Short mmCIF file of C-alpha atoms and ligand atoms in Angstrom, two decimals:
data_model
loop_
_atom_site.label_atom_id
_atom_site.label_comp_id
_atom_site.label_asym_id
_atom_site.label_seq_id
_atom_site.Cartn_x
_atom_site.Cartn_y
_atom_site.Cartn_z
CA ASN A 30 6.04 135.34 60.57
CA LYS A 31 2.74 133.64 59.78
CA GLY A 32 4.21 130.13 59.89
CA ARG A 33 1.75 127.64 58.46
CA TYR A 34 -1.11 130.13 58.47
CA GLU A 35 -2.37 132.30 55.64
CA HIS A 36 -3.16 135.34 57.74
CA TYR A 37 -2.07 136.82 61.06
CA MET A 38 -5.63 136.89 62.36
CA GLN A 39 -5.91 133.15 61.71
CA LYS A 40 -2.57 132.47 63.39
CA GLU A 41 -3.48 134.61 66.38
CA ILE A 42 -6.85 132.90 66.83
CA HIS A 43 -5.21 129.47 66.73
CA GLU A 44 -2.35 130.32 69.08
CA GLN A 45 -4.68 131.23 71.96
CA PRO A 46 -4.01 128.04 73.96
CA GLU A 47 -0.34 129.09 74.03
CA SER A 48 -0.88 132.84 74.57
CA LEU A 49 -3.21 132.10 77.51
CA THR A 50 -0.58 129.82 79.02
CA THR A 51 2.02 132.58 78.75
CA THR A 52 -0.37 135.11 80.27
CA MET A 53 -0.80 132.93 83.37
CA ARG A 54 2.82 131.74 83.63
CA GLY A 55 4.35 132.46 87.06
CA ARG A 56 1.18 134.16 88.27
CA LEU A 57 -0.75 131.25 89.79
CA ILE A 58 1.35 130.09 92.71
CA GLN A 59 0.55 126.77 94.37
CA GLY A 60 0.84 127.48 98.09
CA GLY A 61 3.41 125.17 99.79
CA SER A 62 1.87 122.54 102.05
CA CYS A 63 -1.72 123.67 101.64
CA LYS A 64 -3.57 123.20 98.38
CA ALA A 65 -4.51 126.86 98.02
CA THR A 66 -3.29 128.83 95.05
CA THR A 67 -2.42 132.48 95.34
CA VAL A 68 -2.41 134.87 92.47
CA LEU A 69 0.76 136.87 92.10
CA LEU A 70 0.54 139.93 89.90
CA GLY A 71 4.02 141.32 90.49
CA GLY A 72 3.17 144.76 89.16
CA LEU A 73 0.29 145.28 91.59
CA LYS A 74 1.50 143.80 94.84
CA ASP A 75 2.59 147.12 96.37
CA HIS A 76 -0.75 148.73 95.46
CA MET A 77 -3.18 145.99 96.44
CA LYS A 78 -4.21 147.68 99.69
CA THR A 79 -5.10 150.91 97.92
CA ILE A 80 -7.08 149.04 95.26
CA ARG A 81 -9.02 147.08 97.91
CA ARG A 82 -9.83 150.25 99.81
CA SER A 83 -10.90 152.25 96.78
CA ARG A 84 -14.49 153.40 96.68
CA ARG A 85 -14.92 152.38 93.07
CA ILE A 86 -13.01 150.68 90.28
CA VAL A 87 -13.46 152.32 86.87
CA PHE A 88 -12.53 150.40 83.72
CA VAL A 89 -11.51 152.58 80.78
CA GLY A 90 -10.83 151.36 77.25
CA CYS A 91 -11.89 151.39 73.59
CA GLY A 92 -13.16 148.70 71.22
CA THR A 93 -12.10 145.18 72.07
CA SER A 94 -10.25 146.28 75.22
CA TYR A 95 -13.46 147.83 76.55
CA ASN A 96 -15.31 144.60 75.75
CA ALA A 97 -12.72 142.54 77.65
CA ALA A 98 -13.20 144.73 80.72
CA LEU A 99 -16.97 144.35 80.38
CA ALA A 100 -16.53 140.56 80.38
CA ALA A 101 -14.49 140.72 83.60
CA ARG A 102 -16.68 143.22 85.41
CA PRO A 103 -19.07 140.72 87.05
CA ILE A 104 -16.34 138.59 88.61
CA LEU A 105 -14.42 141.63 89.84
CA GLU A 106 -17.58 142.97 91.48
CA GLU A 107 -18.39 139.58 92.98
CA LEU A 108 -14.99 138.89 94.50
CA SER A 109 -13.96 142.41 95.50
CA GLY A 110 -17.31 143.83 96.64
CA VAL A 111 -16.14 147.15 95.17
CA PRO A 112 -18.53 148.79 92.66
CA VAL A 113 -17.11 148.56 89.15
CA THR A 114 -18.14 151.07 86.47
CA MET A 115 -17.35 151.10 82.76
CA GLU A 116 -16.09 153.98 80.63
CA ILE A 117 -15.42 154.16 76.93
CA ALA A 118 -12.39 156.44 76.92
CA SER A 119 -13.72 158.98 74.41
CA ASP A 120 -17.03 159.25 76.24
CA LEU A 121 -15.34 159.84 79.60
CA LEU A 122 -13.43 162.69 77.95
CA ASP A 123 -16.48 164.10 76.14
CA ARG A 124 -18.41 164.26 79.41
CA GLN A 125 -15.42 165.11 81.58
CA GLY A 126 -17.03 162.50 83.83
CA PRO A 127 -16.29 162.44 87.56
CA ILE A 128 -13.09 160.65 88.64
CA TYR A 129 -12.03 160.94 92.28
CA ARG A 130 -8.95 160.41 94.41
CA GLU A 131 -10.71 157.45 96.04
CA ASP A 132 -11.12 155.71 92.65
CA THR A 133 -8.93 153.07 91.08
CA ALA A 134 -9.00 153.65 87.32
CA VAL A 135 -7.92 150.67 85.21
CA PHE A 136 -6.80 151.43 81.65
CA VAL A 137 -7.06 148.47 79.31
CA SER A 138 -5.20 148.67 76.01
CA GLN A 139 -3.49 146.07 73.84
CA SER A 140 -1.16 148.56 72.16
CA GLY A 141 -0.80 150.88 75.14
CA GLU A 142 -0.80 153.75 72.64
CA THR A 143 -4.50 154.45 71.92
CA ALA A 144 -4.95 158.23 71.98
CA ASP A 145 -8.37 158.27 73.66
CA THR A 146 -7.28 155.87 76.40
CA LEU A 147 -4.04 157.76 76.93
CA LEU A 148 -5.85 161.12 77.23
CA ALA A 149 -8.35 159.57 79.65
CA LEU A 150 -5.37 158.33 81.68
CA GLU A 151 -3.92 161.84 81.82
CA TYR A 152 -7.32 163.14 82.92
CA ALA A 153 -7.58 160.50 85.69
CA LEU A 154 -4.01 161.25 86.84
CA ASP A 155 -4.93 164.95 87.09
CA ASN A 156 -7.95 163.98 89.19
CA GLY A 157 -5.79 162.04 91.64
CA ALA A 158 -7.04 158.47 91.03
CA LEU A 159 -4.78 155.44 91.36
CA CYS A 160 -4.14 154.54 87.72
CA VAL A 161 -3.54 150.91 86.77
CA GLY A 162 -2.61 149.72 83.25
CA ILE A 163 -3.41 146.42 81.59
CA THR A 164 -1.33 146.40 78.43
CA ASN A 165 0.32 144.00 76.01
CA THR A 166 3.19 146.28 75.10
CA VAL A 167 6.12 146.75 77.46
CA GLY A 168 7.39 150.31 77.31
CA SER A 169 4.18 151.67 75.73
CA ALA A 170 2.87 155.10 76.75
CA ILE A 171 0.09 153.66 78.93
CA ALA A 172 2.47 151.18 80.59
CA ARG A 173 4.86 154.05 81.38
CA LYS A 174 2.33 156.61 82.59
CA THR A 175 0.20 154.39 84.85
CA HIS A 176 1.20 154.09 88.52
CA CYS A 177 1.34 150.32 88.21
CA GLY A 178 -0.15 147.56 86.09
CA VAL A 179 -0.01 144.16 84.51
CA HIS A 180 1.45 143.12 81.16
CA ILE A 181 -0.82 140.54 79.57
CA ASN A 182 2.16 138.85 77.83
CA ALA A 183 0.06 137.59 74.92
CA GLY A 184 2.91 138.13 72.44
CA ALA A 185 2.87 140.61 69.55
CA GLU A 186 -0.53 140.93 67.88
CA ILE A 187 -0.26 141.92 64.21
CA GLY A 188 -3.79 141.49 62.82
CA VAL A 189 -5.82 144.69 63.18
CA ALA A 190 -8.66 142.62 64.66
CA SER A 191 -7.73 141.91 68.26
CA THR A 192 -8.20 138.22 69.12
CA LYS A 193 -5.60 136.68 71.40
CA ALA A 194 -5.19 139.95 73.31
CA TYR A 195 -8.93 139.88 74.14
CA THR A 196 -8.79 136.45 75.77
CA SER A 197 -5.56 137.26 77.63
CA GLN A 198 -7.01 140.55 78.88
CA ILE A 199 -10.02 138.71 80.34
CA VAL A 200 -7.74 136.19 82.03
CA VAL A 201 -5.60 138.96 83.55
CA MET A 202 -8.71 140.71 84.86
CA ALA A 203 -10.05 137.44 86.30
CA MET A 204 -6.70 137.06 88.08
CA LEU A 205 -7.02 140.69 89.20
CA ALA A 206 -10.43 139.82 90.70
CA LEU A 207 -8.88 136.88 92.58
CA ALA A 208 -6.03 139.09 93.81
CA VAL A 209 -8.25 141.98 94.93
CA GLY A 210 -10.94 139.75 96.45
CA GLY A 211 -10.07 138.66 99.95
CA ASP A 212 -9.40 135.03 100.75
CA THR A 213 -12.41 134.42 103.00
CA ILE A 214 -13.90 131.08 104.05
CA SER A 215 -17.15 131.95 102.32
CA ASN A 216 -15.62 132.39 98.89
CA GLN A 217 -13.00 129.64 99.12
CA ALA A 218 -14.83 127.11 96.96
CA ARG A 219 -15.56 129.72 94.31
CA ARG A 220 -11.91 130.84 94.23
CA GLU A 221 -10.70 127.26 93.88
CA ALA A 222 -13.14 126.60 91.05
CA ILE A 223 -11.90 129.70 89.20
CA VAL A 224 -8.25 128.76 89.69
CA ASP A 225 -8.94 125.20 88.45
CA GLY A 226 -10.83 126.75 85.54
CA LEU A 227 -7.85 128.96 84.69
CA TYR A 228 -5.50 125.96 84.65
CA ASP A 229 -7.88 124.13 82.30
CA LEU A 230 -8.59 127.05 80.02
CA PRO A 231 -5.84 126.48 77.41
CA SER A 232 -7.03 122.91 76.82
CA LYS A 233 -10.68 124.02 76.61
CA VAL A 234 -9.72 126.67 74.05
CA ARG A 235 -7.81 124.00 72.11
CA GLU A 236 -11.01 121.97 72.11
CA VAL A 237 -13.23 124.83 70.93
CA LEU A 238 -10.80 125.61 68.09
CA LYS A 239 -11.85 122.28 66.57
CA LEU A 240 -15.04 124.09 65.51
CA ASP A 241 -13.01 125.71 62.71
CA ASN A 242 -14.62 123.72 59.87
CA GLU A 243 -18.09 124.09 61.35
CA MET A 244 -17.65 127.87 61.52
CA LYS A 245 -16.39 127.93 57.93
CA ASP A 246 -19.52 126.07 56.91
CA LEU A 247 -21.67 128.59 58.79
CA ALA A 248 -19.76 131.44 57.14
CA LYS A 249 -20.66 129.95 53.73
CA GLN A 250 -24.33 130.13 54.68
CA LEU A 251 -24.05 133.73 55.84
CA ILE A 252 -21.79 135.02 53.08
CA ALA A 253 -24.42 137.10 51.29
CA GLU A 254 -26.26 138.47 54.34
CA GLN A 255 -26.60 142.20 54.91
CA SER A 256 -26.77 142.04 58.64
CA LEU A 257 -26.27 139.87 61.72
CA LEU A 258 -27.44 140.27 65.33
CA VAL A 259 -25.76 138.76 68.38
CA PHE A 260 -27.66 138.47 71.68
CA GLY A 261 -25.95 137.81 75.00
CA ARG A 262 -26.41 138.63 78.68
CA GLY A 263 -24.60 138.39 82.01
CA TYR A 264 -21.00 137.23 81.59
CA ASN A 265 -21.64 136.99 77.86
CA TYR A 266 -23.05 140.41 77.10
CA ALA A 267 -19.42 141.21 76.27
CA THR A 268 -19.27 138.16 73.98
CA ALA A 269 -22.18 139.57 71.97
CA LEU A 270 -20.53 143.00 71.60
CA GLU A 271 -17.13 141.53 70.79
CA GLY A 272 -18.45 138.90 68.36
CA ALA A 273 -20.37 141.59 66.47
CA LEU A 274 -17.35 143.94 66.48
CA LYS A 275 -15.14 141.18 64.98
CA VAL A 276 -17.66 140.44 62.23
CA LYS A 277 -18.21 144.09 61.29
CA GLU A 278 -14.59 145.22 61.33
CA VAL A 279 -13.10 142.47 59.18
CA SER A 280 -15.93 141.00 57.07
CA LEU A 281 -17.56 144.42 56.54
CA MET A 282 -20.99 142.91 57.27
CA HIS A 283 -23.28 145.03 59.43
CA SER A 284 -23.48 143.36 62.80
CA GLU A 285 -24.76 144.41 66.22
CA GLY A 286 -24.22 142.92 69.64
CA MET A 287 -27.16 143.37 71.97
CA LEU A 288 -28.10 142.76 75.56
CA ALA A 289 -30.70 139.99 75.45
CA GLY A 290 -32.60 141.64 78.30
CA GLU A 291 -33.23 144.61 76.03
CA MET A 292 -34.66 142.52 73.19
CA LYS A 293 -38.29 143.33 73.91
CA HIS A 294 -37.51 147.01 74.22
CA GLY A 295 -36.92 147.52 70.50
CA PRO A 296 -34.69 145.00 68.68
CA LEU A 297 -37.51 142.42 68.54
CA ALA A 298 -39.10 144.51 65.77
CA LEU A 299 -36.22 143.49 63.48
CA VAL A 300 -36.86 139.77 63.80
CA ASP A 301 -38.18 137.90 60.77
CA GLU A 302 -37.37 134.64 58.98
CA ASN A 303 -34.44 136.18 57.08
CA LEU A 304 -32.25 138.06 59.56
CA PRO A 305 -29.64 135.72 61.09
CA ILE A 306 -29.41 135.98 64.89
CA ILE A 307 -26.73 134.42 67.07
CA VAL A 308 -27.83 133.76 70.66
CA ILE A 309 -25.19 132.99 73.30
CA ALA A 310 -26.88 130.54 75.68
CA THR A 311 -24.16 128.63 77.51
CA HIS A 312 -24.99 127.20 80.93
CA ASP A 313 -24.91 129.74 83.73
CA ALA A 314 -27.33 131.53 86.07
CA CYS A 315 -28.93 133.31 83.07
CA PHE A 316 -29.56 130.10 81.11
CA SER A 317 -33.30 129.85 81.69
CA LYS A 318 -33.74 133.50 80.72
CA GLN A 319 -31.87 132.82 77.48
CA GLN A 320 -34.08 129.79 76.85
CA SER A 321 -37.12 132.01 77.02
CA VAL A 322 -35.45 134.53 74.68
CA ILE A 323 -34.92 131.68 72.21
CA GLN A 324 -38.59 130.69 72.51
CA GLN A 325 -39.72 134.25 71.85
CA LEU A 326 -37.47 134.43 68.79
CA HIS A 327 -38.87 131.11 67.57
CA ALA A 328 -42.37 132.50 67.97
CA ARG A 329 -41.38 135.26 65.48
CA ARG A 330 -39.85 132.65 63.13
CA GLY A 331 -36.37 134.00 63.84
CA ARG A 332 -33.42 132.44 62.01
CA LEU A 333 -31.35 131.29 64.97
CA ILE A 334 -27.80 130.17 65.54
CA VAL A 335 -27.39 129.18 69.20
CA VAL A 336 -24.07 128.84 71.02
CA CYS A 337 -24.68 126.46 73.93
CA SER A 338 -22.79 124.20 76.32
CA LYS A 339 -21.96 120.63 75.26
CA GLY A 340 -24.93 118.41 75.98
CA ASP A 341 -27.51 121.21 75.89
CA ALA A 342 -28.18 121.06 72.12
CA ALA A 343 -31.49 119.20 72.45
CA SER A 344 -32.93 121.29 75.28
CA VAL A 345 -31.78 124.69 74.09
CA CYS A 346 -33.72 124.64 70.88
CA SER A 347 -36.89 122.76 71.70
CA GLY A 348 -39.94 123.96 69.85
CA GLY A 349 -38.21 125.34 66.78
CA SER A 350 -35.37 124.84 64.37
CA CYS A 351 -31.97 126.38 64.81
CA ARG A 352 -28.35 125.77 64.12
CA VAL A 353 -26.51 124.80 67.30
CA ILE A 354 -22.84 125.35 68.08
CA GLU A 355 -21.74 123.38 71.14
CA VAL A 356 -18.79 124.62 73.19
CA PRO A 357 -17.09 123.13 76.24
CA GLN A 358 -18.43 124.40 79.54
CA VAL A 359 -16.02 126.11 81.95
CA GLU A 360 -16.45 128.09 85.18
CA ASP A 361 -19.12 130.70 84.37
CA CYS A 362 -16.90 133.79 84.71
CA LEU A 363 -14.33 132.27 82.31
CA GLN A 364 -16.92 131.18 79.74
CA PRO A 365 -16.48 134.40 77.66
CA VAL A 366 -12.91 133.25 76.85
CA VAL A 367 -14.26 130.04 75.28
CA ASN A 368 -17.39 131.54 73.72
CA ILE A 369 -15.65 134.24 71.70
CA VAL A 370 -13.51 131.71 69.80
CA PRO A 371 -16.21 130.40 67.40
CA LEU A 372 -17.22 134.00 66.67
CA GLN A 373 -13.60 134.94 65.91
CA LEU A 374 -13.46 131.96 63.53
CA LEU A 375 -16.76 133.00 61.94
CA ALA A 376 -15.51 136.56 61.37
CA TYR A 377 -12.29 135.21 59.88
CA HIS A 378 -13.94 132.81 57.45
CA LEU A 379 -16.65 135.30 56.43
CA THR A 380 -13.92 137.79 55.52
CA VAL A 381 -11.88 135.34 53.46
CA LEU A 382 -15.00 134.06 51.67
CA ARG A 383 -16.18 137.60 50.94
CA GLY A 384 -12.74 138.41 49.55
CA HIS A 385 -11.78 141.18 51.96
CA ASN A 386 -8.44 141.93 53.57
CA VAL A 387 -8.38 140.05 56.89
CA ASP A 388 -5.33 141.56 58.51
CA GLN A 389 -5.74 145.12 57.28
CA PRO A 390 -9.44 145.98 57.08
CA ARG A 391 -10.55 148.98 55.07
CA ASN A 392 -10.14 152.34 56.89
CA LEU A 393 -8.71 150.86 60.11
CA ALA A 394 -5.32 151.06 61.84
CA LYS A 395 -3.95 148.64 64.43
CA SER A 396 -3.35 151.40 66.87
CA VAL A 397 -5.52 154.52 66.85
CA THR A 398 -3.08 157.22 67.89
CA THR A 399 -5.20 160.22 66.92
CA GLN A 400 -8.36 161.46 68.56
C1 UD1 B 22 8.13 141.10 85.81
C2 UD1 B 22 8.95 141.16 84.52
C3 UD1 B 22 9.08 139.78 83.94
C4 UD1 B 22 9.69 138.83 84.98
C5 UD1 B 22 8.89 138.87 86.28
C6 UD1 B 22 9.65 138.08 87.33
C7 UD1 B 22 8.98 143.05 82.93
C8 UD1 B 22 8.24 143.85 81.93
N1 UD1 B 22 8.32 142.05 83.55
O1 UD1 B 22 6.82 140.60 85.49
O2 UD1 B 22 9.90 139.83 82.78
O3 UD1 B 22 9.69 137.51 84.48
O4 UD1 B 22 8.77 140.24 86.73
O5 UD1 B 22 9.18 138.29 88.59
O6 UD1 B 22 10.14 143.29 83.17
N2 UD1 B 22 3.25 148.25 84.68
C9 UD1 B 22 2.64 149.48 84.66
N3 UD1 B 22 1.60 149.69 83.78
C10 UD1 B 22 1.19 148.73 82.89
C11 UD1 B 22 1.81 147.47 82.93
C12 UD1 B 22 2.84 147.25 83.83
O7 UD1 B 22 2.98 150.37 85.43
O8 UD1 B 22 0.28 149.01 82.11
C13 UD1 B 22 4.38 148.03 85.61
C14 UD1 B 22 4.07 147.10 86.77
O9 UD1 B 22 3.49 147.77 87.87
C15 UD1 B 22 5.43 146.53 87.07
C16 UD1 B 22 6.13 146.50 85.71
O10 UD1 B 22 5.42 147.40 84.88
O11 UD1 B 22 6.13 147.41 87.91
C17 UD1 B 22 6.15 145.11 85.11
O12 UD1 B 22 4.82 144.60 85.01
P1 UD1 B 22 4.58 143.05 84.70
O13 UD1 B 22 5.43 142.66 83.52
O14 UD1 B 22 3.14 142.77 84.61
O15 UD1 B 22 5.20 142.43 86.05
P2 UD1 B 22 5.55 140.93 86.40
O16 UD1 B 22 4.51 139.99 85.96
O17 UD1 B 22 5.96 140.94 87.83
O1 M6R B 23 -4.69 148.93 71.50
P1 M6R B 23 -6.04 149.09 72.15
O2 M6R B 23 -6.46 147.86 72.88
O3 M6R B 23 -6.11 150.31 73.04
O4 M6R B 23 -7.04 149.32 70.97
C1 M6R B 23 -8.39 149.62 71.20
C2 M6R B 23 -9.21 149.48 69.93
O5 M6R B 23 -8.76 150.39 68.95
C3 M6R B 23 -9.13 148.07 69.36
O6 M6R B 23 -9.49 147.10 70.30
C4 M6R B 23 -10.03 147.94 68.13
O7 M6R B 23 -11.38 148.00 68.50
C5 M6R B 23 -9.69 146.63 67.42
N1 M6R B 23 -9.50 146.84 66.01
C6 M6R B 23 -10.72 145.56 67.65
O8 M6R B 23 -10.40 144.37 67.00
#
């Protein structure tokens, strides 16, 4: 039931304040007399010791689920101190890459039925790793075959383009980072800031959804373009990949997400006054590096659209012209949840304006159950 919306993708984008609330419900527990909040992931509590002691955590997924894991990787590394590596499921299988008994392998999948992810799970089980699932579908193959896991509880996702599952996956993995990371004095302030950030996230997402008309207006400007680049780094490298994936899969416009740190190593050759480039430059430890990326793009007369934190519009684009999209600032590791929303809206409006099928893009299936 699409309710008051025209398409499922549109409905699912707009219901993210609610789906995020459901994802967190009952999992952030305010601790009695003291102010501290503990994270309770019921499905993992008996396995927490093994996860903490593992030599490595390996994220495995495809498409949007891979991107969500990539967004959560920095905070999991920071809080757990365990090295975190990334695997696209098909590539792990193609290489028959090393997976050991001392590894925790985390399988991220909205449907829980993706063939590549499922086969990678079977491979990791054969190799003796602890296998953890992060799925949206109770009773799915991945939920059943993993040793333990977490349901993201985002509610059924109908649109082929994954939107609300992406943001709920990131939130679950941020909670996983809090749960795996020890509660030490040195990281107490950071943990509290993340927990406060999680509580505030639904209202911040509600705020960023107000950009709907602005993104429709931007879509009108981009409607006839052949191609679009998206640059991000740090926490928002994943935002660049995921924003570009959304645009290409539904609007059928060529679009590439790129690591901003790699710009000078090739992509810079593409820059001219015609190619639209989105730069994610919200306020975090990488901000000054992104400012210098923007300056270098200006120097090549790049056609820029900059996503920045509220209040940064003037400083982010000094020395050139660009279109600025201001988003609310949240704790840095949660910023990808906010930043993806305008790009989801852009992909949606581009698709409708270009007259393509939003919920059932050409050649794609919601769940890819063949290899
Ligand atoms: C569970 C209940 C929830 C109830 C809550 C109350 C289910 C599905 N969930 O939620 O309805 O409100 O207790 O305490 O009944 N699992 C996997 N692989 C996966 C995902 C999950 O093995 O990919 C396992 C978990 O290890 C766990 C079970 O499935 O044993 C349920 O997981 P989850 O729904 O995340 O647990 P809770 O949040 O505790
Ligand atoms: O159900 P899964 O999360 O395992 O699906 C993985 C990908 O097939 C999926 O995310 C795909 O990339 C989406 N169409 C992206 O919107």
